[in-house]
Amino acid sequence: TTSTSKIPSYKPDMEYRRLGKTDLMVSAVGLGGHSRSNDEQRRAIVSRCLEAGINYIDACWDNEVKRDAKALKGRRDQAYLALSHGAREVRNEDFRTSKKLLESLDELLLASGQEYTDLWRITCLEPGGRHTFNTACEIVDALEKAKKQGKTRFAGFSSHDRRWIKFMIEYFPQIDVVCFPFTTMSKRAPQDSLFDALKKCDVGAFGIKPFAAASLFAGKPEENNQRGRLALRYILHSNTVVPIPGLNSLPEVENAIAAVKERRQLDLKESADLEHASRQ
């Protein structure tokens, strides 16, 4: 058990989960990087998250990293900030060597005024284009070197391909954390799944796109809020993945906070409503 004094922005009515072998205790819901908010709005969103005990912020494009580093200025120790330089990492074929990846990290740390990141989670290809084994080795080499150089505390990556993620974490024990889409339509495989591998390898997991890139929302604000809470409750109940929704406003933050406090198990009507919304 971790002393609550060691949990950034700890609040007794927020739930915290151990992030695999990192041993970090992160809030049950984090703050995703994709957001339509400007710098001023983002600072207010980050402030409300910290007040409520949300202590993980994820940013995967350079503009998001610079914006969130600015929002955390003067209180960097109150949250875990993860970063990726999505356009200048392995999705771009010019950045598939350890050397080029480390140059990209240095560039982003300098541009965002940071000496280190809590988690460097390299953005990898989406399904339909798995990386070669050679590129996988380059990714892991860059992550290892960045850790040794004190530029990142922990090593990870994001991918939309669960089979590739499973291979990576089983083959490379250097991987601490992974990010992948987990929505209301995601189901746990009955056996030998990625989730079994996450548990066996003690790797932390974040669920990106919990609202299916906002496609879950199609109704009035109150209906959208209800769908958002149902989605977060579904994800929180079904496994140990920590959802990191992109939150665009203070009301959306309040809605996510409320979801953590509500019961996890959906009743029959709630399950049917969520299934209907998801299929739409």
mmCIF file of C-alpha atoms in Angstrom:
data_model
loop_
_atom_site.group_PDB
_atom_site.id
_atom_site.type_symbol
_atom_site.label_atom_id
_atom_site.label_comp_id
_atom_site.label_asym_id
_atom_site.label_seq_id
_atom_site.Cartn_x
_atom_site.Cartn_y
_atom_site.Cartn_z
ATOM 1 C CA THR A 1 0.000 0.000 0.000
ATOM 2 C CA THR A 2 1.193 3.513 -0.835
ATOM 3 C CA SER A 3 1.037 6.259 1.771
ATOM 4 C CA THR A 4 -1.549 8.826 0.684
ATOM 5 C CA SER A 5 1.073 11.536 1.320
ATOM 6 C CA LYS A 6 2.962 10.186 -1.705
ATOM 7 C CA ILE A 7 -0.031 10.455 -4.065
ATOM 8 C CA PRO A 8 -0.033 13.794 -5.938
ATOM 9 C CA SER A 9 -3.225 15.819 -5.391
ATOM 10 C CA TYR A 10 -4.649 13.059 -3.180
ATOM 11 C CA LYS A 11 -8.294 13.517 -2.182
ATOM 12 C CA PRO A 12 -10.075 10.981 0.040
ATOM 13 C CA ASP A 13 -13.192 10.792 -2.132
ATOM 14 C CA MET A 14 -11.243 10.089 -5.337
ATOM 15 C CA GLU A 15 -10.373 6.476 -6.154
ATOM 16 C CA TYR A 16 -6.753 5.608 -6.985
ATOM 17 C CA ARG A 17 -5.329 2.635 -8.823
ATOM 18 C CA ARG A 18 -1.824 1.182 -8.907
ATOM 19 C CA LEU A 19 -0.317 1.669 -12.373
ATOM 20 C CA GLY A 20 1.362 -1.717 -12.724
ATOM 21 C CA LYS A 21 5.058 -2.017 -11.900
ATOM 22 C CA THR A 22 5.513 1.772 -11.894
ATOM 23 C CA ASP A 23 3.858 1.630 -8.446
ATOM 24 C CA LEU A 24 2.387 5.068 -9.156
ATOM 25 C CA MET A 25 -1.084 5.555 -7.719
ATOM 26 C CA VAL A 26 -3.141 7.322 -10.377
ATOM 27 C CA SER A 27 -6.711 8.581 -10.164
ATOM 28 C CA ALA A 28 -9.331 6.157 -11.493
ATOM 29 C CA VAL A 29 -10.037 8.646 -14.303
ATOM 30 C CA GLY A 30 -7.286 10.716 -15.906
ATOM 31 C CA LEU A 31 -7.304 13.746 -18.201
ATOM 32 C CA GLY A 32 -6.730 13.009 -21.884
ATOM 33 C CA GLY A 33 -4.856 15.364 -24.171
ATOM 34 C CA HIS A 34 -7.330 15.828 -27.036
ATOM 35 C CA SER A 35 -9.400 18.866 -26.143
ATOM 36 C CA ARG A 36 -10.967 21.839 -27.906
ATOM 37 C CA SER A 37 -10.071 24.175 -25.019
ATOM 38 C CA ASN A 38 -7.674 27.121 -25.304
ATOM 39 C CA ASP A 39 -4.816 27.783 -22.852
ATOM 40 C CA GLU A 40 -6.940 29.727 -20.367
ATOM 41 C CA GLN A 41 -9.756 27.159 -20.412
ATOM 42 C CA ARG A 42 -7.259 24.310 -20.131
ATOM 43 C CA ARG A 43 -5.653 25.843 -17.034
ATOM 44 C CA ALA A 44 -9.111 26.056 -15.410
ATOM 45 C CA ILE A 45 -9.826 22.429 -16.390
ATOM 46 C CA VAL A 46 -6.481 21.259 -14.983
ATOM 47 C CA SER A 47 -7.078 23.259 -11.774
ATOM 48 C CA ARG A 48 -10.478 21.622 -11.235
ATOM 49 C CA CYS A 49 -9.016 18.175 -11.915
ATOM 50 C CA LEU A 50 -6.281 18.698 -9.328
ATOM 51 C CA GLU A 51 -8.819 20.018 -6.778
ATOM 52 C CA ALA A 52 -10.864 16.840 -7.276
ATOM 53 C CA GLY A 53 -7.831 14.532 -7.002
ATOM 54 C CA ILE A 54 -7.395 13.718 -10.712
ATOM 55 C CA ASN A 55 -3.618 13.438 -10.942
ATOM 56 C CA TYR A 56 -2.763 12.016 -14.395
ATOM 57 C CA ILE A 57 -2.581 14.164 -17.545
ATOM 58 C CA ASP A 58 -1.820 12.663 -20.939
ATOM 59 C CA ALA A 59 -0.654 14.670 -23.960
ATOM 60 C CA CYS A 60 0.351 13.012 -27.216
ATOM 61 C CA TRP A 61 0.962 15.879 -29.665
ATOM 62 C CA ASP A 62 3.467 18.702 -29.277
ATOM 63 C CA ASN A 63 0.810 21.448 -29.021
ATOM 64 C CA GLU A 64 -0.958 19.476 -26.255
ATOM 65 C CA VAL A 65 2.296 18.951 -24.350
ATOM 66 C CA LYS A 66 3.211 22.647 -24.483
ATOM 67 C CA ARG A 67 -0.317 23.649 -23.461
ATOM 68 C CA ASP A 68 -0.455 21.220 -20.513
ATOM 69 C CA ALA A 69 3.059 22.051 -19.297
ATOM 70 C CA LYS A 70 1.941 25.697 -19.259
ATOM 71 C CA ALA A 71 -1.265 24.774 -17.389
ATOM 72 C CA LEU A 72 0.831 22.980 -14.743
ATOM 73 C CA LYS A 73 3.390 25.752 -14.372
ATOM 74 C CA GLY A 74 4.192 26.346 -10.713
ATOM 75 C CA ARG A 75 2.528 23.073 -9.637
ATOM 76 C CA ARG A 76 4.288 20.431 -11.711
ATOM 77 C CA ASP A 77 4.559 18.144 -8.674
ATOM 78 C CA GLN A 78 0.761 17.981 -8.312
ATOM 79 C CA ALA A 79 0.228 15.655 -11.294
ATOM 80 C CA TYR A 80 1.849 12.989 -13.432
ATOM 81 C CA LEU A 81 2.320 14.371 -16.936
ATOM 82 C CA ALA A 82 2.801 11.899 -19.788
ATOM 83 C CA LEU A 83 3.906 12.961 -23.233
ATOM 84 C CA SER A 84 4.436 11.879 -26.807
ATOM 85 C CA HIS A 85 5.543 13.793 -29.899
ATOM 86 C CA GLY A 86 3.042 11.967 -32.107
ATOM 87 C CA ALA A 87 3.993 13.536 -35.453
ATOM 88 C CA ARG A 88 7.717 12.965 -34.899
ATOM 89 C CA GLU A 89 7.703 9.391 -33.627
ATOM 90 C CA VAL A 90 7.377 5.987 -35.301
ATOM 91 C CA ARG A 91 4.190 6.704 -37.263
ATOM 92 C CA ASN A 92 6.532 8.927 -39.257
ATOM 93 C CA GLU A 93 8.993 6.688 -41.109
ATOM 94 C CA ASP A 94 11.760 9.274 -40.582
ATOM 95 C CA PHE A 95 11.581 8.637 -36.827
ATOM 96 C CA ARG A 96 12.002 4.886 -36.539
ATOM 97 C CA THR A 97 15.465 4.804 -34.996
ATOM 98 C CA SER A 98 16.385 5.208 -31.353
ATOM 99 C CA LYS A 99 18.583 8.208 -32.237
ATOM 100 C CA LYS A 100 15.789 10.094 -34.032
ATOM 101 C CA LEU A 101 13.260 9.274 -31.305
ATOM 102 C CA LEU A 102 15.573 10.634 -28.596
ATOM 103 C CA GLU A 103 16.148 13.790 -30.646
ATOM 104 C CA SER A 104 12.371 14.201 -30.892
ATOM 105 C CA LEU A 105 11.989 13.808 -27.116
ATOM 106 C CA ASP A 106 14.733 16.367 -26.451
ATOM 107 C CA GLU A 107 13.049 18.798 -28.847
ATOM 108 C CA LEU A 108 9.691 18.465 -27.095
ATOM 109 C CA LEU A 109 11.075 18.721 -23.560
ATOM 110 C CA LEU A 110 12.905 21.905 -24.531
ATOM 111 C CA ALA A 111 9.879 23.398 -26.320
ATOM 112 C CA SER A 112 7.617 22.708 -23.330
ATOM 113 C CA GLY A 113 10.141 23.906 -20.744
ATOM 114 C CA GLN A 114 10.499 20.564 -18.971
ATOM 115 C CA GLU A 115 13.547 18.685 -17.726
ATOM 116 C CA TYR A 116 11.781 15.315 -17.693
ATOM 117 C CA THR A 117 8.439 13.583 -18.206
ATOM 118 C CA ASP A 118 6.771 11.064 -15.905
ATOM 119 C CA LEU A 119 5.908 8.792 -18.828
ATOM 120 C CA TRP A 120 7.159 8.840 -22.400
ATOM 121 C CA ARG A 121 4.540 6.854 -24.314
ATOM 122 C CA ILE A 122 5.634 6.662 -27.933
ATOM 123 C CA THR A 123 2.712 6.884 -30.389
ATOM 124 C CA CYS A 124 2.702 3.817 -32.657
ATOM 125 C CA LEU A 125 0.756 2.769 -35.741
ATOM 126 C CA GLU A 126 -2.959 2.054 -35.681
ATOM 127 C CA PRO A 127 -4.303 -1.345 -36.910
ATOM 128 C CA GLY A 128 -3.425 -2.344 -40.424
ATOM 129 C CA GLY A 129 0.236 -1.419 -40.063
ATOM 130 C CA ARG A 130 2.097 -3.162 -37.307
ATOM 131 C CA HIS A 131 5.710 -2.142 -36.875
ATOM 132 C CA THR A 132 8.594 -4.416 -37.787
ATOM 133 C CA PHE A 133 10.527 -6.198 -35.071
ATOM 134 C CA ASN A 134 13.485 -3.925 -35.843
ATOM 135 C CA THR A 135 11.371 -0.818 -35.174
ATOM 136 C CA ALA A 136 10.103 -2.410 -31.949
ATOM 137 C CA CYS A 137 13.721 -2.830 -30.822
ATOM 138 C CA GLU A 138 14.482 0.812 -31.692
ATOM 139 C CA ILE A 139 11.433 1.968 -29.686
ATOM 140 C CA VAL A 140 12.520 0.027 -26.614
ATOM 141 C CA ASP A 141 16.154 1.153 -26.959
ATOM 142 C CA ALA A 142 15.047 4.806 -27.034
ATOM 143 C CA LEU A 143 12.796 4.330 -24.002
ATOM 144 C CA GLU A 144 15.586 2.604 -22.050
ATOM 145 C CA LYS A 145 18.117 5.319 -22.868
ATOM 146 C CA ALA A 146 15.661 8.089 -21.956
ATOM 147 C CA LYS A 147 15.109 6.436 -18.556
ATOM 148 C CA LYS A 148 18.845 6.089 -17.924
ATOM 149 C CA GLN A 149 19.371 9.732 -18.895
ATOM 150 C CA GLY A 150 16.651 10.866 -16.459
ATOM 151 C CA LYS A 151 14.476 12.277 -19.236
ATOM 152 C CA THR A 152 11.556 9.968 -18.463
ATOM 153 C CA ARG A 153 10.658 8.158 -15.269
ATOM 154 C CA PHE A 154 8.747 5.386 -17.031
ATOM 155 C CA ALA A 155 8.573 3.803 -20.482
ATOM 156 C CA GLY A 156 5.504 3.114 -22.573
ATOM 157 C CA PHE A 157 3.738 3.334 -25.911
ATOM 158 C CA SER A 158 0.281 3.657 -27.420
ATOM 159 C CA SER A 159 -1.211 1.452 -30.125
ATOM 160 C CA HIS A 160 -4.623 0.481 -31.471
ATOM 161 C CA ASP A 161 -3.522 -3.106 -32.150
ATOM 162 C CA ARG A 162 -4.072 -5.319 -29.106
ATOM 163 C CA ARG A 163 -2.217 -8.325 -30.539
ATOM 164 C CA TRP A 164 0.886 -6.218 -31.112
ATOM 165 C CA ILE A 165 0.643 -4.700 -27.618
ATOM 166 C CA LYS A 166 0.424 -8.204 -26.138
ATOM 167 C CA PHE A 167 3.538 -9.283 -28.041
ATOM 168 C CA MET A 168 5.442 -6.141 -26.992
ATOM 169 C CA ILE A 169 4.787 -6.402 -23.266
ATOM 170 C CA GLU A 170 5.503 -10.146 -23.192
ATOM 171 C CA TYR A 171 8.743 -9.804 -25.188
ATOM 172 C CA PHE A 172 10.087 -6.555 -23.684
ATOM 173 C CA PRO A 173 10.005 -6.382 -19.863
ATOM 174 C CA GLN A 174 11.253 -2.790 -20.175
ATOM 175 C CA ILE A 175 7.705 -1.632 -21.010
ATOM 176 C CA ASP A 176 5.973 -0.130 -17.952
ATOM 177 C CA VAL A 177 2.730 1.284 -19.368
ATOM 178 C CA VAL A 178 0.560 0.987 -22.498
ATOM 179 C CA CYS A 179 -2.292 3.067 -23.921
ATOM 180 C CA PHE A 180 -4.972 1.699 -26.254
ATOM 181 C CA PRO A 181 -8.592 2.451 -27.188
ATOM 182 C CA PHE A 182 -11.145 1.145 -24.716
ATOM 183 C CA THR A 183 -14.733 2.155 -25.394
ATOM 184 C CA THR A 184 -18.182 0.969 -24.397
ATOM 185 C CA MET A 185 -18.004 -1.556 -27.252
ATOM 186 C CA SER A 186 -14.747 -3.088 -25.983
ATOM 187 C CA LYS A 187 -15.085 -6.574 -24.549
ATOM 188 C CA ARG A 188 -12.668 -8.649 -22.571
ATOM 189 C CA ALA A 189 -11.493 -11.812 -24.363
ATOM 190 C CA PRO A 190 -12.320 -15.003 -22.412
ATOM 191 C CA GLN A 191 -8.732 -16.267 -22.180
ATOM 192 C CA ASP A 192 -5.149 -15.551 -23.234
ATOM 193 C CA SER A 193 -6.107 -11.931 -23.884
ATOM 194 C CA LEU A 194 -4.166 -8.699 -23.647
ATOM 195 C CA PHE A 195 -5.698 -8.228 -20.182
ATOM 196 C CA ASP A 196 -4.221 -11.510 -18.966
ATOM 197 C CA ALA A 197 -0.829 -10.392 -20.307
ATOM 198 C CA LEU A 198 -1.137 -6.998 -18.603
ATOM 199 C CA LYS A 199 -1.750 -8.726 -15.284
ATOM 200 C CA LYS A 200 1.004 -11.313 -15.762
ATOM 201 C CA CYS A 201 3.582 -8.709 -16.841
ATOM 202 C CA ASP A 202 2.331 -6.134 -14.283
ATOM 203 C CA VAL A 203 2.011 -3.435 -16.946
ATOM 204 C CA GLY A 204 -0.147 -0.359 -16.352
ATOM 205 C CA ALA A 205 -2.870 0.489 -18.884
ATOM 206 C CA PHE A 206 -4.714 3.635 -19.933
ATOM 207 C CA GLY A 207 -7.856 3.538 -22.064
ATOM 208 C CA ILE A 208 -7.914 6.220 -24.740
ATOM 209 C CA LYS A 209 -11.075 7.336 -26.565
ATOM 210 C CA PRO A 210 -13.523 6.186 -23.847
ATOM 211 C CA PHE A 211 -16.271 8.194 -25.580
ATOM 212 C CA ALA A 212 -15.325 6.740 -29.009
ATOM 213 C CA ALA A 213 -13.825 10.068 -30.137
ATOM 214 C CA ALA A 214 -17.046 11.857 -29.019
ATOM 215 C CA SER A 215 -19.222 9.788 -31.387
ATOM 216 C CA LEU A 216 -21.092 8.523 -28.301
ATOM 217 C CA PHE A 217 -22.595 11.995 -27.945
ATOM 218 C CA ALA A 218 -25.484 12.948 -30.166
ATOM 219 C CA GLY A 219 -28.201 14.289 -27.900
ATOM 220 C CA LYS A 220 -28.882 17.205 -25.573
ATOM 221 C CA PRO A 221 -26.246 18.136 -22.944
ATOM 222 C CA GLU A 222 -27.976 16.220 -20.132
ATOM 223 C CA GLU A 223 -28.326 13.110 -22.297
ATOM 224 C CA ASN A 224 -24.670 13.383 -23.326
ATOM 225 C CA ASN A 225 -23.633 13.749 -19.685
ATOM 226 C CA GLN A 226 -25.564 10.629 -18.761
ATOM 227 C CA ARG A 227 -23.993 8.675 -21.636
ATOM 228 C CA GLY A 228 -20.550 9.887 -20.585
ATOM 229 C CA ARG A 229 -21.059 8.724 -16.984
ATOM 230 C CA LEU A 230 -22.416 5.362 -18.148
ATOM 231 C CA ALA A 231 -19.380 4.885 -20.390
ATOM 232 C CA LEU A 232 -16.909 5.682 -17.622
ATOM 233 C CA ARG A 233 -18.748 3.433 -15.145
ATOM 234 C CA TYR A 234 -18.720 0.589 -17.694
ATOM 235 C CA ILE A 235 -14.964 0.939 -18.216
ATOM 236 C CA LEU A 236 -14.202 1.298 -14.502
ATOM 237 C CA HIS A 237 -16.268 -1.774 -13.654
ATOM 238 C CA SER A 238 -15.022 -4.064 -16.398
ATOM 239 C CA ASN A 239 -11.266 -4.067 -15.821
ATOM 240 C CA THR A 240 -8.227 -2.231 -14.504
ATOM 241 C CA VAL A 241 -7.809 0.084 -17.507
ATOM 242 C CA VAL A 242 -7.786 3.747 -16.426
ATOM 243 C CA PRO A 243 -9.919 5.819 -18.850
ATOM 244 C CA ILE A 244 -8.437 9.145 -19.951
ATOM 245 C CA PRO A 245 -11.207 11.136 -21.647
ATOM 246 C CA GLY A 246 -10.509 14.402 -23.414
ATOM 247 C CA LEU A 247 -12.516 16.912 -21.359
ATOM 248 C CA ASN A 248 -13.401 20.209 -23.053
ATOM 249 C CA SER A 249 -15.067 22.174 -20.261
ATOM 250 C CA LEU A 250 -15.584 22.390 -16.511
ATOM 251 C CA PRO A 251 -19.055 20.744 -16.732
ATOM 252 C CA GLU A 252 -17.424 17.760 -18.509
ATOM 253 C CA VAL A 253 -14.847 17.544 -15.696
ATOM 254 C CA GLU A 254 -17.645 17.569 -13.096
ATOM 255 C CA ASN A 255 -19.393 14.796 -15.016
ATOM 256 C CA ALA A 256 -16.260 12.614 -14.968
ATOM 257 C CA ILE A 257 -15.791 13.238 -11.243
ATOM 258 C CA ALA A 258 -19.429 12.232 -10.652
ATOM 259 C CA ALA A 259 -18.950 8.999 -12.619
ATOM 260 C CA VAL A 260 -16.167 7.864 -10.278
ATOM 261 C CA LYS A 261 -18.476 8.288 -7.284
ATOM 262 C CA GLU A 262 -21.440 6.407 -8.792
ATOM 263 C CA ARG A 263 -21.887 2.646 -8.503
ATOM 264 C CA ARG A 264 -20.028 0.673 -11.143
ATOM 265 C CA GLN A 265 -22.425 -2.132 -12.027
ATOM 266 C CA LEU A 266 -24.933 -0.995 -14.658
ATOM 267 C CA ASP A 267 -28.520 -2.140 -14.185
ATOM 268 C CA LEU A 268 -30.467 -3.698 -17.075
ATOM 269 C CA LYS A 269 -31.935 -0.408 -18.300
ATOM 270 C CA GLU A 270 -28.573 1.383 -18.108
ATOM 271 C CA SER A 271 -26.880 -1.469 -19.994
ATOM 272 C CA ALA A 272 -29.553 -1.347 -22.699
ATOM 273 C CA ASP A 273 -29.292 2.459 -22.982
ATOM 274 C CA LEU A 274 -25.517 2.301 -23.287
ATOM 275 C CA GLU A 275 -25.652 -0.542 -25.813
ATOM 276 C CA HIS A 276 -28.151 1.447 -27.908
ATOM 277 C CA ALA A 277 -26.041 4.618 -27.781
ATOM 278 C CA SER A 278 -22.879 2.679 -28.651
ATOM 279 C CA ARG A 279 -24.456 0.959 -31.648
ATOM 280 C CA GLN A 280 -25.752 4.298 -32.909
#
